[in-house]
Tab-separated table of C-alpha atoms and ligand atoms in Angstrom:
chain	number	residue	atom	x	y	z
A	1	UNK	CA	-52.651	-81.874	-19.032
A	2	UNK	CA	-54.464	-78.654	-17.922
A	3	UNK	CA	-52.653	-75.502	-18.600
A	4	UNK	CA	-52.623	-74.092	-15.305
A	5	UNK	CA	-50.096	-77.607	-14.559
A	6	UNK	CA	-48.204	-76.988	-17.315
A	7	UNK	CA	-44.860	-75.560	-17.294
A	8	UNK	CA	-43.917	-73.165	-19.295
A	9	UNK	CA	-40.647	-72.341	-20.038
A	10	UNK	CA	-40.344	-70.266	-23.538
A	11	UNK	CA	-40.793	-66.886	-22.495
A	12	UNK	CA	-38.308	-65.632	-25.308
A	13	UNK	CA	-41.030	-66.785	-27.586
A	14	UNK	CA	-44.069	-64.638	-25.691
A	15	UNK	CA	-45.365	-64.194	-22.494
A	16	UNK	CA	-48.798	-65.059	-20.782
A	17	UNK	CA	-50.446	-62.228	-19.792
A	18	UNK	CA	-50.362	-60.745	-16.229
A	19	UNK	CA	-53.872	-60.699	-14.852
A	20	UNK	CA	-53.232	-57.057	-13.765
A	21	UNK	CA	-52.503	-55.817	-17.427
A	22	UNK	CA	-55.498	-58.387	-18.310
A	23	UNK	CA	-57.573	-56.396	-15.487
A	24	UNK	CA	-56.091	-52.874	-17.399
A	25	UNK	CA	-56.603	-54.346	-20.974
A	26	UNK	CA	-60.098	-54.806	-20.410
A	27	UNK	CA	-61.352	-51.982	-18.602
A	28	UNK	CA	-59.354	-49.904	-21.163
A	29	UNK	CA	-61.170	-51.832	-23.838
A	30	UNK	CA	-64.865	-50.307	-22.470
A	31	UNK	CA	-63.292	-46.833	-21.773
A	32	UNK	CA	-60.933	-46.045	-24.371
A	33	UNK	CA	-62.728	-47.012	-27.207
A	34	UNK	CA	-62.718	-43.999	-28.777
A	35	UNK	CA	-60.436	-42.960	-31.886
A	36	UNK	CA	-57.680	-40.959	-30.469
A	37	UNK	CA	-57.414	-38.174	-33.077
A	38	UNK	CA	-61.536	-37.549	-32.337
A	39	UNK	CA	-62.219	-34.072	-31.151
A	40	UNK	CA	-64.719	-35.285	-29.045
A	41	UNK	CA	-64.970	-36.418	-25.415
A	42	UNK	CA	-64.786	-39.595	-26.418
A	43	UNK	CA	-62.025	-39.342	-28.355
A	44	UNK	CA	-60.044	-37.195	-26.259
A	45	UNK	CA	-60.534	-39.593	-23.524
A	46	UNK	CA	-58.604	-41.948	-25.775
A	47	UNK	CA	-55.662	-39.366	-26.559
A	48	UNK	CA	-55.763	-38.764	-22.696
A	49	UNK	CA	-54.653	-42.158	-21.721
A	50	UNK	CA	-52.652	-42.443	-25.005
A	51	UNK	CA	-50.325	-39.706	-23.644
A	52	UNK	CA	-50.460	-41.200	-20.107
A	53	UNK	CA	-48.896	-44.440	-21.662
A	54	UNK	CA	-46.673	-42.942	-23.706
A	55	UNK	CA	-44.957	-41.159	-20.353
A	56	UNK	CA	-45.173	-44.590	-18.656
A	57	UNK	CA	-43.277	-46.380	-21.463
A	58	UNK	CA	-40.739	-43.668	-21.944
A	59	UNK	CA	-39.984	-43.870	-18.331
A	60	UNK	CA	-38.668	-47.247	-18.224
A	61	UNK	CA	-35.801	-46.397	-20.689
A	62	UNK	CA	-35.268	-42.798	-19.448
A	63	UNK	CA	-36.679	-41.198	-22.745
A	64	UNK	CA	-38.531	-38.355	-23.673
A	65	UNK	CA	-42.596	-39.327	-23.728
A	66	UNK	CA	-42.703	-37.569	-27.217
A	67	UNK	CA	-39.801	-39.724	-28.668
A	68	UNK	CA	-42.115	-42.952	-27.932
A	69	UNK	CA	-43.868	-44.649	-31.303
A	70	UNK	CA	-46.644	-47.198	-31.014
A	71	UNK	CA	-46.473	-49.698	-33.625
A	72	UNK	CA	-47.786	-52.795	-34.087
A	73	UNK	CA	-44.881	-55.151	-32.628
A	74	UNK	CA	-41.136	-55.490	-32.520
A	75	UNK	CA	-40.804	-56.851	-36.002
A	76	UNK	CA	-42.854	-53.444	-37.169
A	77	UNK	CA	-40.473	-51.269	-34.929
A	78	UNK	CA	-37.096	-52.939	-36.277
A	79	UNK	CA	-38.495	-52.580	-40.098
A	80	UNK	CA	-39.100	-48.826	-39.390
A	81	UNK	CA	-36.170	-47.634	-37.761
A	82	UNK	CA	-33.999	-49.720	-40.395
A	83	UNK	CA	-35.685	-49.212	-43.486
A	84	UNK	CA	-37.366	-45.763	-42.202
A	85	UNK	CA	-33.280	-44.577	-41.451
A	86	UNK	CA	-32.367	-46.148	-44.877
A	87	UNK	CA	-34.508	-44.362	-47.110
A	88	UNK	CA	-34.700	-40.882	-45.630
A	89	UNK	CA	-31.096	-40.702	-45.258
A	90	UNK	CA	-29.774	-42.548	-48.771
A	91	UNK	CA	-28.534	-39.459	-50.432
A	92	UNK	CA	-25.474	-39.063	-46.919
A	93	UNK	CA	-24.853	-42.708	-47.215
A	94	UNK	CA	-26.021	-46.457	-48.446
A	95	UNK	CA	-23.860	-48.396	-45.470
A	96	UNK	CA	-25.132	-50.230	-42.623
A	97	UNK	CA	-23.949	-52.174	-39.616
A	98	UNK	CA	-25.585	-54.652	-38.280
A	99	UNK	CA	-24.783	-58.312	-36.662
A	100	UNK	CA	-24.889	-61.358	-37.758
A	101	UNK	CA	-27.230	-62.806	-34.941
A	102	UNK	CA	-30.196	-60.263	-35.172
A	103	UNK	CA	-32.762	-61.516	-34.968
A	104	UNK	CA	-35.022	-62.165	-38.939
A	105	UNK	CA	-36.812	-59.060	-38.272
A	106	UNK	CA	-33.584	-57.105	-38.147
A	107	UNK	CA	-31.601	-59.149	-40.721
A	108	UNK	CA	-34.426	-59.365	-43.500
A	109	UNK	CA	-35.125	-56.148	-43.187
A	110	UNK	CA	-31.224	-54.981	-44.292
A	111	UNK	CA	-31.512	-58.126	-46.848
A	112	UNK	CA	-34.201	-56.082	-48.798
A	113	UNK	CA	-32.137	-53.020	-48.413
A	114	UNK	CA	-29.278	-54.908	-49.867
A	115	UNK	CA	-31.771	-55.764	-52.857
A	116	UNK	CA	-32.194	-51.723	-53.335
A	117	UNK	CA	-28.843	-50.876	-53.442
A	118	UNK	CA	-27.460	-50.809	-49.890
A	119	UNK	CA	-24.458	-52.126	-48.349
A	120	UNK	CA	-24.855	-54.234	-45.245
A	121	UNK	CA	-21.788	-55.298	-43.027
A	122	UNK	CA	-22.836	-58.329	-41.265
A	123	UNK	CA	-20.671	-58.084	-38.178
A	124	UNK	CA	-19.221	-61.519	-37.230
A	125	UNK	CA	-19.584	-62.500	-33.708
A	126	UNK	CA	-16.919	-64.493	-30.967
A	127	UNK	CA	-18.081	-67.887	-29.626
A	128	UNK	CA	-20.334	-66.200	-26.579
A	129	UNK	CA	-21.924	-64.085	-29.553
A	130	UNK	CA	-20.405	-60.830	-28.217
A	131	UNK	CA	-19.679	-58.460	-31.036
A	132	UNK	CA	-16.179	-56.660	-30.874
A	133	UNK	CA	-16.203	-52.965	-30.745
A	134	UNK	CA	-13.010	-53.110	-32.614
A	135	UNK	CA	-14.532	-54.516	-35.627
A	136	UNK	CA	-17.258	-52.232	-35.680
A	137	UNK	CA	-15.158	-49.300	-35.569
A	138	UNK	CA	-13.203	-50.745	-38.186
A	139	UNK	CA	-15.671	-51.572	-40.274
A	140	UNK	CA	-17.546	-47.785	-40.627
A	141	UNK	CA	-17.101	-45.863	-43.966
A	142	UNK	CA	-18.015	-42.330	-44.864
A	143	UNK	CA	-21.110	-43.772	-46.359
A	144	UNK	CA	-22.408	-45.562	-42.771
A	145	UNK	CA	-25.500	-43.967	-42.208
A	146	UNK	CA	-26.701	-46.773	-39.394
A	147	UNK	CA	-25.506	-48.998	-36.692
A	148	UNK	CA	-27.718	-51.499	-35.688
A	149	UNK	CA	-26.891	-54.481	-32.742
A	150	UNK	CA	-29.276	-55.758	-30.929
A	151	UNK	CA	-29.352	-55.425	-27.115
A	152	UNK	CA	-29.192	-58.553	-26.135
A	153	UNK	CA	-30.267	-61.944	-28.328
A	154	UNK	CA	-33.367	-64.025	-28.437
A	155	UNK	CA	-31.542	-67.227	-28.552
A	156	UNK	CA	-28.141	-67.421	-26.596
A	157	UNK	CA	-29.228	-64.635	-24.255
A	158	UNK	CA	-25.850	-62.644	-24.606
A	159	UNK	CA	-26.230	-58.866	-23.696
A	160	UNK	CA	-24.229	-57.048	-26.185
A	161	UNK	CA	-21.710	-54.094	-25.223
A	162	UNK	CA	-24.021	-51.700	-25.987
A	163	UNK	CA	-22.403	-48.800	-24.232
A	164	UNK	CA	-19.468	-49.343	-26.582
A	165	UNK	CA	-21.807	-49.127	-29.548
A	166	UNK	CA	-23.231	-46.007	-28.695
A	167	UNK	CA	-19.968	-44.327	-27.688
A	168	UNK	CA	-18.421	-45.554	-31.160
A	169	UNK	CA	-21.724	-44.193	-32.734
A	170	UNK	CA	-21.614	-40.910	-31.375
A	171	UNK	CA	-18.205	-40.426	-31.782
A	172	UNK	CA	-18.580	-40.819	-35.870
A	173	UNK	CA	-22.106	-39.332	-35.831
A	174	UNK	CA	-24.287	-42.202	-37.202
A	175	UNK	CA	-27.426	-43.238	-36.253
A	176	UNK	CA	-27.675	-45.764	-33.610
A	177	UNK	CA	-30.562	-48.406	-33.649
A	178	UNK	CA	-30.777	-51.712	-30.808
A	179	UNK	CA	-33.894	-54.364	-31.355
A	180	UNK	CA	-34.191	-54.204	-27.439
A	181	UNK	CA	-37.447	-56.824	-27.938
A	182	UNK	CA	-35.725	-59.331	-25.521
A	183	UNK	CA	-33.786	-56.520	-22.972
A	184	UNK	CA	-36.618	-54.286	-22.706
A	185	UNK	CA	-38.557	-54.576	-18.999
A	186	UNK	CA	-35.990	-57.582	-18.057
A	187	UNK	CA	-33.027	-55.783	-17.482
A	188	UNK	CA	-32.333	-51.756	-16.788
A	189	UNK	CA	-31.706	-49.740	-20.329
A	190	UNK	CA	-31.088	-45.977	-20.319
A	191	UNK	CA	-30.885	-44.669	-24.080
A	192	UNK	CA	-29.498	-41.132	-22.766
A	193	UNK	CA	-26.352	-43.296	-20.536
A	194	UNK	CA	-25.895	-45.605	-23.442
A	195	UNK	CA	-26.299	-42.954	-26.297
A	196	UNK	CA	-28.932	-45.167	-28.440
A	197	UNK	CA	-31.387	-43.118	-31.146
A	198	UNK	CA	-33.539	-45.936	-31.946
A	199	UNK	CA	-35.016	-48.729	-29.665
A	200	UNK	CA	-37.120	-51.315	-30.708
A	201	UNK	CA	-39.529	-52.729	-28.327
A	202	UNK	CA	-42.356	-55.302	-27.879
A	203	UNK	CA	-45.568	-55.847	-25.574
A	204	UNK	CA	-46.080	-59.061	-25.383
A	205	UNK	CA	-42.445	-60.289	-24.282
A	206	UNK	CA	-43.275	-58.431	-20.934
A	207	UNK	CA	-46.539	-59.729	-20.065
A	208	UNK	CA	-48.807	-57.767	-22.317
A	209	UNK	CA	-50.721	-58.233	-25.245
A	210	UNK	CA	-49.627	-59.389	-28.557
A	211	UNK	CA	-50.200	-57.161	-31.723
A	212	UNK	CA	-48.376	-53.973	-29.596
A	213	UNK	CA	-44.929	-52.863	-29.754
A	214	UNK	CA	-42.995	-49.137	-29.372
A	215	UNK	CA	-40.142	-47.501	-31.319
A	216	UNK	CA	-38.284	-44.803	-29.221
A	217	UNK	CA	-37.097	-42.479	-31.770
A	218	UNK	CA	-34.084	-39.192	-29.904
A	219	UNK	CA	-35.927	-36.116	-30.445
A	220	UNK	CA	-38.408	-37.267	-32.584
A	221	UNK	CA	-40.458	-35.169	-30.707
A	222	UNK	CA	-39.177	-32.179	-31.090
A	223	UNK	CA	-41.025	-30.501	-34.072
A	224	UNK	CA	-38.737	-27.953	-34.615
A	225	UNK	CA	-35.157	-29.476	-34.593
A	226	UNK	CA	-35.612	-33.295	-34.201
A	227	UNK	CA	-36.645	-36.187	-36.159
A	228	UNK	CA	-35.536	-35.096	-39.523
A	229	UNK	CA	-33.577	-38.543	-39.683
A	230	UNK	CA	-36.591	-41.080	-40.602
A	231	UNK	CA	-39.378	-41.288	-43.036
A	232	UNK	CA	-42.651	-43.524	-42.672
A	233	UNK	CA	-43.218	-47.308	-44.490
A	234	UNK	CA	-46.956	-46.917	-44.535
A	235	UNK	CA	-49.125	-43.901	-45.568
A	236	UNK	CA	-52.321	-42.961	-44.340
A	237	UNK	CA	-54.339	-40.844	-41.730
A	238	UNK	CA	-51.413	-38.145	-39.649
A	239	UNK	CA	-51.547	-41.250	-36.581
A	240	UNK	CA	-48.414	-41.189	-34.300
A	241	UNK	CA	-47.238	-37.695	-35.621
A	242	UNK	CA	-47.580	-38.800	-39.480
A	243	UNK	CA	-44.780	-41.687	-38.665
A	244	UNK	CA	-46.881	-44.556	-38.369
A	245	UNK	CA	-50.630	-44.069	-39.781
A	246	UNK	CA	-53.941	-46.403	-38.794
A	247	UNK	CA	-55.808	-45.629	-35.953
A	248	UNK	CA	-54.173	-46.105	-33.013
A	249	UNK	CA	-54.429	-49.191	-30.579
A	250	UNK	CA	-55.157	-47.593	-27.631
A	251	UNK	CA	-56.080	-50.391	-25.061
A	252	UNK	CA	-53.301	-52.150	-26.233
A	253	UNK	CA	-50.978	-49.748	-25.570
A	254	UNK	CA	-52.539	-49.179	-21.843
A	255	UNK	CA	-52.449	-53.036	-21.820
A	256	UNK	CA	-48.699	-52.339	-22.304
A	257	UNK	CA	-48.182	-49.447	-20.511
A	258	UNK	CA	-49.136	-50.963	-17.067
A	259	UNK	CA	-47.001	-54.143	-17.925
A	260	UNK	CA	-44.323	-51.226	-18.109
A	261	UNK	CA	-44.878	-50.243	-14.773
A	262	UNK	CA	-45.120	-54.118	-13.374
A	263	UNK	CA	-41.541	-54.412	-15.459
A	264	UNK	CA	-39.848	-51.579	-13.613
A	265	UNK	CA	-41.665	-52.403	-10.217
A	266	UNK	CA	-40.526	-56.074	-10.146
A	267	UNK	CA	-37.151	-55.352	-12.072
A	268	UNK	CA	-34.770	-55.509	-9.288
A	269	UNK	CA	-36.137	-58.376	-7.168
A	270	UNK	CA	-36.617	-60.460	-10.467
A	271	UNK	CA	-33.369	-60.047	-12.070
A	272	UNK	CA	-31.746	-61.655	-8.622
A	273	UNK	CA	-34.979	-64.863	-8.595
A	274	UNK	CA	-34.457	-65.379	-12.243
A	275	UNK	CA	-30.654	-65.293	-12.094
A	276	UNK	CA	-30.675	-68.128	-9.617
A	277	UNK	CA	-33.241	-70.280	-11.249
A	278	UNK	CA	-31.068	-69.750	-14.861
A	279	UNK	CA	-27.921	-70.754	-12.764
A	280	UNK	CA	-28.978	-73.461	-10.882
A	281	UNK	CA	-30.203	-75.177	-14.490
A	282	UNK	CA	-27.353	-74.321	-16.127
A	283	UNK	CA	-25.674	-76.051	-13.822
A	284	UNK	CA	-27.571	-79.298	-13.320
A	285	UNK	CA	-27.461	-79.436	-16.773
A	286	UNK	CA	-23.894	-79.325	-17.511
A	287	UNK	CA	-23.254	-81.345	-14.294
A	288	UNK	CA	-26.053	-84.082	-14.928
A	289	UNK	CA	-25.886	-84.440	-18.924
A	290	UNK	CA	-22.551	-85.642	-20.231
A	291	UNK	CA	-21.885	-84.109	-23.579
A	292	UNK	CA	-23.312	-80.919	-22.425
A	293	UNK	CA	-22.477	-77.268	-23.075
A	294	UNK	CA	-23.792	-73.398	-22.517
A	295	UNK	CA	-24.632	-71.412	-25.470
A	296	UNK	CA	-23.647	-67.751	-25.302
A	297	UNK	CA	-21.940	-66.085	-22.464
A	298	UNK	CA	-21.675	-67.153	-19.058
A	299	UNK	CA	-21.917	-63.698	-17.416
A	300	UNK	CA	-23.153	-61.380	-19.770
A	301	UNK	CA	-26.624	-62.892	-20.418
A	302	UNK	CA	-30.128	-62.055	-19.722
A	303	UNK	CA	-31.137	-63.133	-16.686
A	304	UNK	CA	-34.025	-65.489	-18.131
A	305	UNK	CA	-32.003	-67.338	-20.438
A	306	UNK	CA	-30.686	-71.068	-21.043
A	307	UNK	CA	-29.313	-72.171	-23.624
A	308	UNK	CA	-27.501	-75.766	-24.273
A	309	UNK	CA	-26.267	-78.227	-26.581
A	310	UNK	CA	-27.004	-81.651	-25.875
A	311	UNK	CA	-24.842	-83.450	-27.953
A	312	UNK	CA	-25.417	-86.319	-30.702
A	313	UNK	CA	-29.662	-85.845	-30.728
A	314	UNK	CA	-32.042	-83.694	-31.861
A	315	UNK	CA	-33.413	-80.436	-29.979
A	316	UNK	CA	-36.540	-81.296	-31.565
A	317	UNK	CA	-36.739	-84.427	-30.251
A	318	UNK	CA	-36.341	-83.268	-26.566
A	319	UNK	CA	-38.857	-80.387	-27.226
A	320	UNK	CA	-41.460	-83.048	-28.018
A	321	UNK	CA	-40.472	-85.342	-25.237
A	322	UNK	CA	-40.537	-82.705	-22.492
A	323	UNK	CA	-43.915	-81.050	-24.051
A	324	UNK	CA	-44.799	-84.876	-23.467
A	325	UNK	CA	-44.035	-84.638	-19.895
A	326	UNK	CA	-46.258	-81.015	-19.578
A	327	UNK	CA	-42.876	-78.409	-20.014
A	328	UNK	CA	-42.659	-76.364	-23.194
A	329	UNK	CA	-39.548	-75.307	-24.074
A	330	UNK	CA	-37.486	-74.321	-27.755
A	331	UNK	CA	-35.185	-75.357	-29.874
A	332	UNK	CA	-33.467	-72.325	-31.738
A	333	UNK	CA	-35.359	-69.293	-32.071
A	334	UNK	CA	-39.078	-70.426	-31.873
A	335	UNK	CA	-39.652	-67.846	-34.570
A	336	UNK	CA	-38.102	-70.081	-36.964
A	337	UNK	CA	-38.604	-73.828	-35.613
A	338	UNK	CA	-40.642	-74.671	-38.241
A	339	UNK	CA	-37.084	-74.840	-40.593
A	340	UNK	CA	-34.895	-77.716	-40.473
A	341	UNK	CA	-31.997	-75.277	-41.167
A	342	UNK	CA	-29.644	-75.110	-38.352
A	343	UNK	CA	-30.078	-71.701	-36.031
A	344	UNK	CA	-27.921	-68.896	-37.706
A	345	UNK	CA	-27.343	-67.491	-34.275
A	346	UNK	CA	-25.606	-71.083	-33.116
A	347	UNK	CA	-23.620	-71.415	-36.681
A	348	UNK	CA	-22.229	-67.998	-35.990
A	349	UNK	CA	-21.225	-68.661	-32.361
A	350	UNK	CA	-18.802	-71.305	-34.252
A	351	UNK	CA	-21.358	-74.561	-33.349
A	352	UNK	CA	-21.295	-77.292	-35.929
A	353	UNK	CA	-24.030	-77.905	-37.820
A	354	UNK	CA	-24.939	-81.043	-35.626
A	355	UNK	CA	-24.665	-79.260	-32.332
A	356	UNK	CA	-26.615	-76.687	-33.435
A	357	UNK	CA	-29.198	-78.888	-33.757
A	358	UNK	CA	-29.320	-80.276	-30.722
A	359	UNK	CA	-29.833	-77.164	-28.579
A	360	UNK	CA	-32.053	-76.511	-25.813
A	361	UNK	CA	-33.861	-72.976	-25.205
A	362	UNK	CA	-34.899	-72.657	-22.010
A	363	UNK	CA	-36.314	-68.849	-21.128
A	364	UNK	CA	-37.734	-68.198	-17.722
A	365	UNK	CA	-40.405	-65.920	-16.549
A	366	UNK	CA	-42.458	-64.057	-14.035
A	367	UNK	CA	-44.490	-67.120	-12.683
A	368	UNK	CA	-41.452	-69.456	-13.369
A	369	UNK	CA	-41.282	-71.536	-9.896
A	370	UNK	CA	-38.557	-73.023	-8.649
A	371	UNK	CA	-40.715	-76.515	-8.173
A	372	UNK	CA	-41.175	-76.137	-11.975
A	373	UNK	CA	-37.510	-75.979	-12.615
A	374	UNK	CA	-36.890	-78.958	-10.285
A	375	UNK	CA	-39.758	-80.643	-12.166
A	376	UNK	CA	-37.820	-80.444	-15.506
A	377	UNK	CA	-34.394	-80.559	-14.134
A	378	UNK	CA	-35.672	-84.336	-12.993
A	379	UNK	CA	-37.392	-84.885	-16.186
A	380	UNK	CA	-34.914	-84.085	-19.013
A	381	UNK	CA	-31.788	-86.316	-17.993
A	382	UNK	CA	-34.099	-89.783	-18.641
A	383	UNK	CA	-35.184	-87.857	-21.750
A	384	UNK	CA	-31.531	-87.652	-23.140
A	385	UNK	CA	-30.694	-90.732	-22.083
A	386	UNK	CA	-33.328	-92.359	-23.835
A	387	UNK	CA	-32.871	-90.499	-27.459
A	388	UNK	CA	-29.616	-91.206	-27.156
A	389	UNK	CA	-30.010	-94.749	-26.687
A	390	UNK	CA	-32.121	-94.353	-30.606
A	391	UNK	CA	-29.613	-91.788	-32.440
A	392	UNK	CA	-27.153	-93.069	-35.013
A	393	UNK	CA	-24.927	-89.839	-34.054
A	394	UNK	CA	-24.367	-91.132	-30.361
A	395	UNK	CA	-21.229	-93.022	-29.530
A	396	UNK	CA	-22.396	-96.384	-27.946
A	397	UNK	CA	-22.571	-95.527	-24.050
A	398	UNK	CA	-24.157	-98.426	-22.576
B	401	PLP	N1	-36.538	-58.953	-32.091
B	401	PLP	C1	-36.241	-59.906	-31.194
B	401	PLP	C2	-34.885	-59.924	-30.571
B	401	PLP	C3	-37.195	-60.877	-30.854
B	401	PLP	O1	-36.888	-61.815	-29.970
B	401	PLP	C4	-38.464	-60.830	-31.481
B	401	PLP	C5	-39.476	-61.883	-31.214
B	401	PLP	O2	-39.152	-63.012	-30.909
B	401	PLP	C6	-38.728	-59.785	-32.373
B	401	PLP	C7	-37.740	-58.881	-32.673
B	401	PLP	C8	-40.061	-59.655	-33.043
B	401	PLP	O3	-41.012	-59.137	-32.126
B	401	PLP	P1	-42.570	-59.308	-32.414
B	401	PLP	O4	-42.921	-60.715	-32.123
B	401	PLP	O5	-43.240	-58.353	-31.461
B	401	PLP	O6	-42.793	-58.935	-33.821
């Protein structure tokens, strides 16, 4: 099958990208070649745009343009803030908060703190994967230096009560960090309204290119009072105001600074399209597939995500079967479908083992149509049907 007929339906896992930032990307690629910390025309051509982007991208979550970091992706920006917070702030505190369905960039970052001598609370979550505010307030010491919950999840969807967070946060004056890699562009985030420090951020989830991602840092630009709360992971050259050295990536960041603008532009009208498409296969799936159920919360969920258990076979099965049939789609975090473990994020929600397994991820998307989503709401039933007729785990039907 030629790409253009395939369907594509895993846009948790990346995004294609929009012609327009393809258009951007590439004319930046001629123009701003230059090394932004040149004194030259050439490079201060470079630094010109850099700071255009960097206003663009703050924009979108209501931040200061100086408070914006380029870095090289989300998993970059999450190892940063953690870590970054960690170390420069060990001598106040060695506790941190986090969840226990962030995603591995989040969680193996605070696994290697562990190793150096932190303490991590691994906040448990209810069966939609909501955290509990309670429990977080409950759980902070005089030694927590950092909160970090992630905005909303990568598998499940669920939008975490982030307002909450950053209220509790403030209140007890610790740091608050949210890997917003799956919120950020889809859904509206204000880090002033919802009192957030850190954000984490990626490019390529929204359209852009891969290899580009952004950590907003409150009043990290601020040279005189702000910023005193993080240290750098990588030495080198003074890039990004001596936080995050190597020259910097500036078509990329263009690249990502118009799929900003598209993300804010199309915001509205897309959260409404993609909410019906989500519904209406939700739906057909738990109406049309017996031994069906929705992962993660009904309601509080991005507005691009699906995600079901099809009981007694294998998600990896149906991910082959439908890629078969031209319509890629996950099983689990595609980040870690190469393990035969069962999802972490679907063993905390309370799934067994088995169920876990057997889960569909379906993530939407800009050019999502809804004659795609017919396409594969006629194509998976047979599907199941027909694994089920081969598994050992299904009850005899027929
Ligand atoms: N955080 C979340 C919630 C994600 O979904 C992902 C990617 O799937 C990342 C972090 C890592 O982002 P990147 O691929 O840009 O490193």
């Amino acid at each position: 099958m030629n790409d253009s007929r395939y369907v594509y339906l895993d846009y948790a896992a990346t995004t294609p990208m929009d012609p327009r930032v393809l258009e951007t990307y590439q004319k930046a690629i001629k123009e701003y070649y230059g090394n932004s910390s040149s004194l030259h025309t050439i490079g201060q051509k470079a630094a010109k745009s850099l700071v255009e982007s960097r206003k663009i991208v703050a924009s979108l979550i209501n931040g200061e343009r100086n408070d914006i970091f380029f870095t090289s992706s989300g998993t970059e920006s999450d190892n940063l803030a953690i870590i970054g917070v960690a170390l420069k702030n060990k001598k106040r505190g060695n506790h941190i908060i986090t969840s226990s369905i962030e995603h591995h960039a989040v969680e193996k970052a605070c696994e290697y703190l562990k190793k150096i001598g932190f303490r991590i609370t691994f906040l448990p979550v209810d069966k939609y994967g909501l955290i509990d505010p309670k429990k977080l307030e409950e759980s902070i010491t005089d030694k927590t230096i950092l909160i970090s919950i992630m905005f909303a999840n990568n598998e499940i969807g669920t939008i975490e009560p982030i307002k909450e967070i950053g209220t509790i946060a403030k209140e007890n004056n610790i740091l608050f960090h949210t890997d917003a890699v799956q919120a950020f562009g889809k859904i509206p985030i204000d880090v002033n309204k919802l009192q957030i420090d850190l954000l984490s951020a990626s490019a390529h989830k929204i359209y852009g290119p891969k290899g580009v991602g952004m950590l907003y840092i409150r009043n990290k630009g601020n040279r005189e009072s702000g910023g005193k709360f993080i240290q750098p992971l990588m030495y080198g050259g003074g890039h990004e105001r001596d936080l995050r050295p190597s020259t910097v990536n500036v078509p990329g960041i263009s690249a990502f600074a118009k799929a900003v603008e598209l993300a804010q532009e199309e915001m509205s009208n897309e959260i409404e399209r993609l909410t019906s498409l989500r519904d209406k296969i939700i739906n057909s799936i738990i109406e049309n597939i017996e031994d069906s159920f929705l992962n993660g919360h009904p309601t509080k969920r991005l507005p691009n995500n699906i995600n079901a258990s099809i009981e007694y076979i294998e998600g990896e099965s149906m991910v082959l079967d439908l890629d078969f049939e031209g319509i890629g789609v996950s099983t689990g975090s595609a980040c870690s479908s190469k393990s035969l473990d069962p999802s972490h994020v679907l063993l905390a929600i309370g799934l067994k083992t088995q169920d876990a397994h057997g889960s569909l991820r379906i993530t939407l998307g800009r050019f999502t149509t809804e004659q795609q989503v017919d396409y594969f709401l006629q194509k998976l039933p047979p599907i199941v049907q027909r694994l089920r007729k081969l598994s050992p785990l299904s009850r005899n039907k027929s």
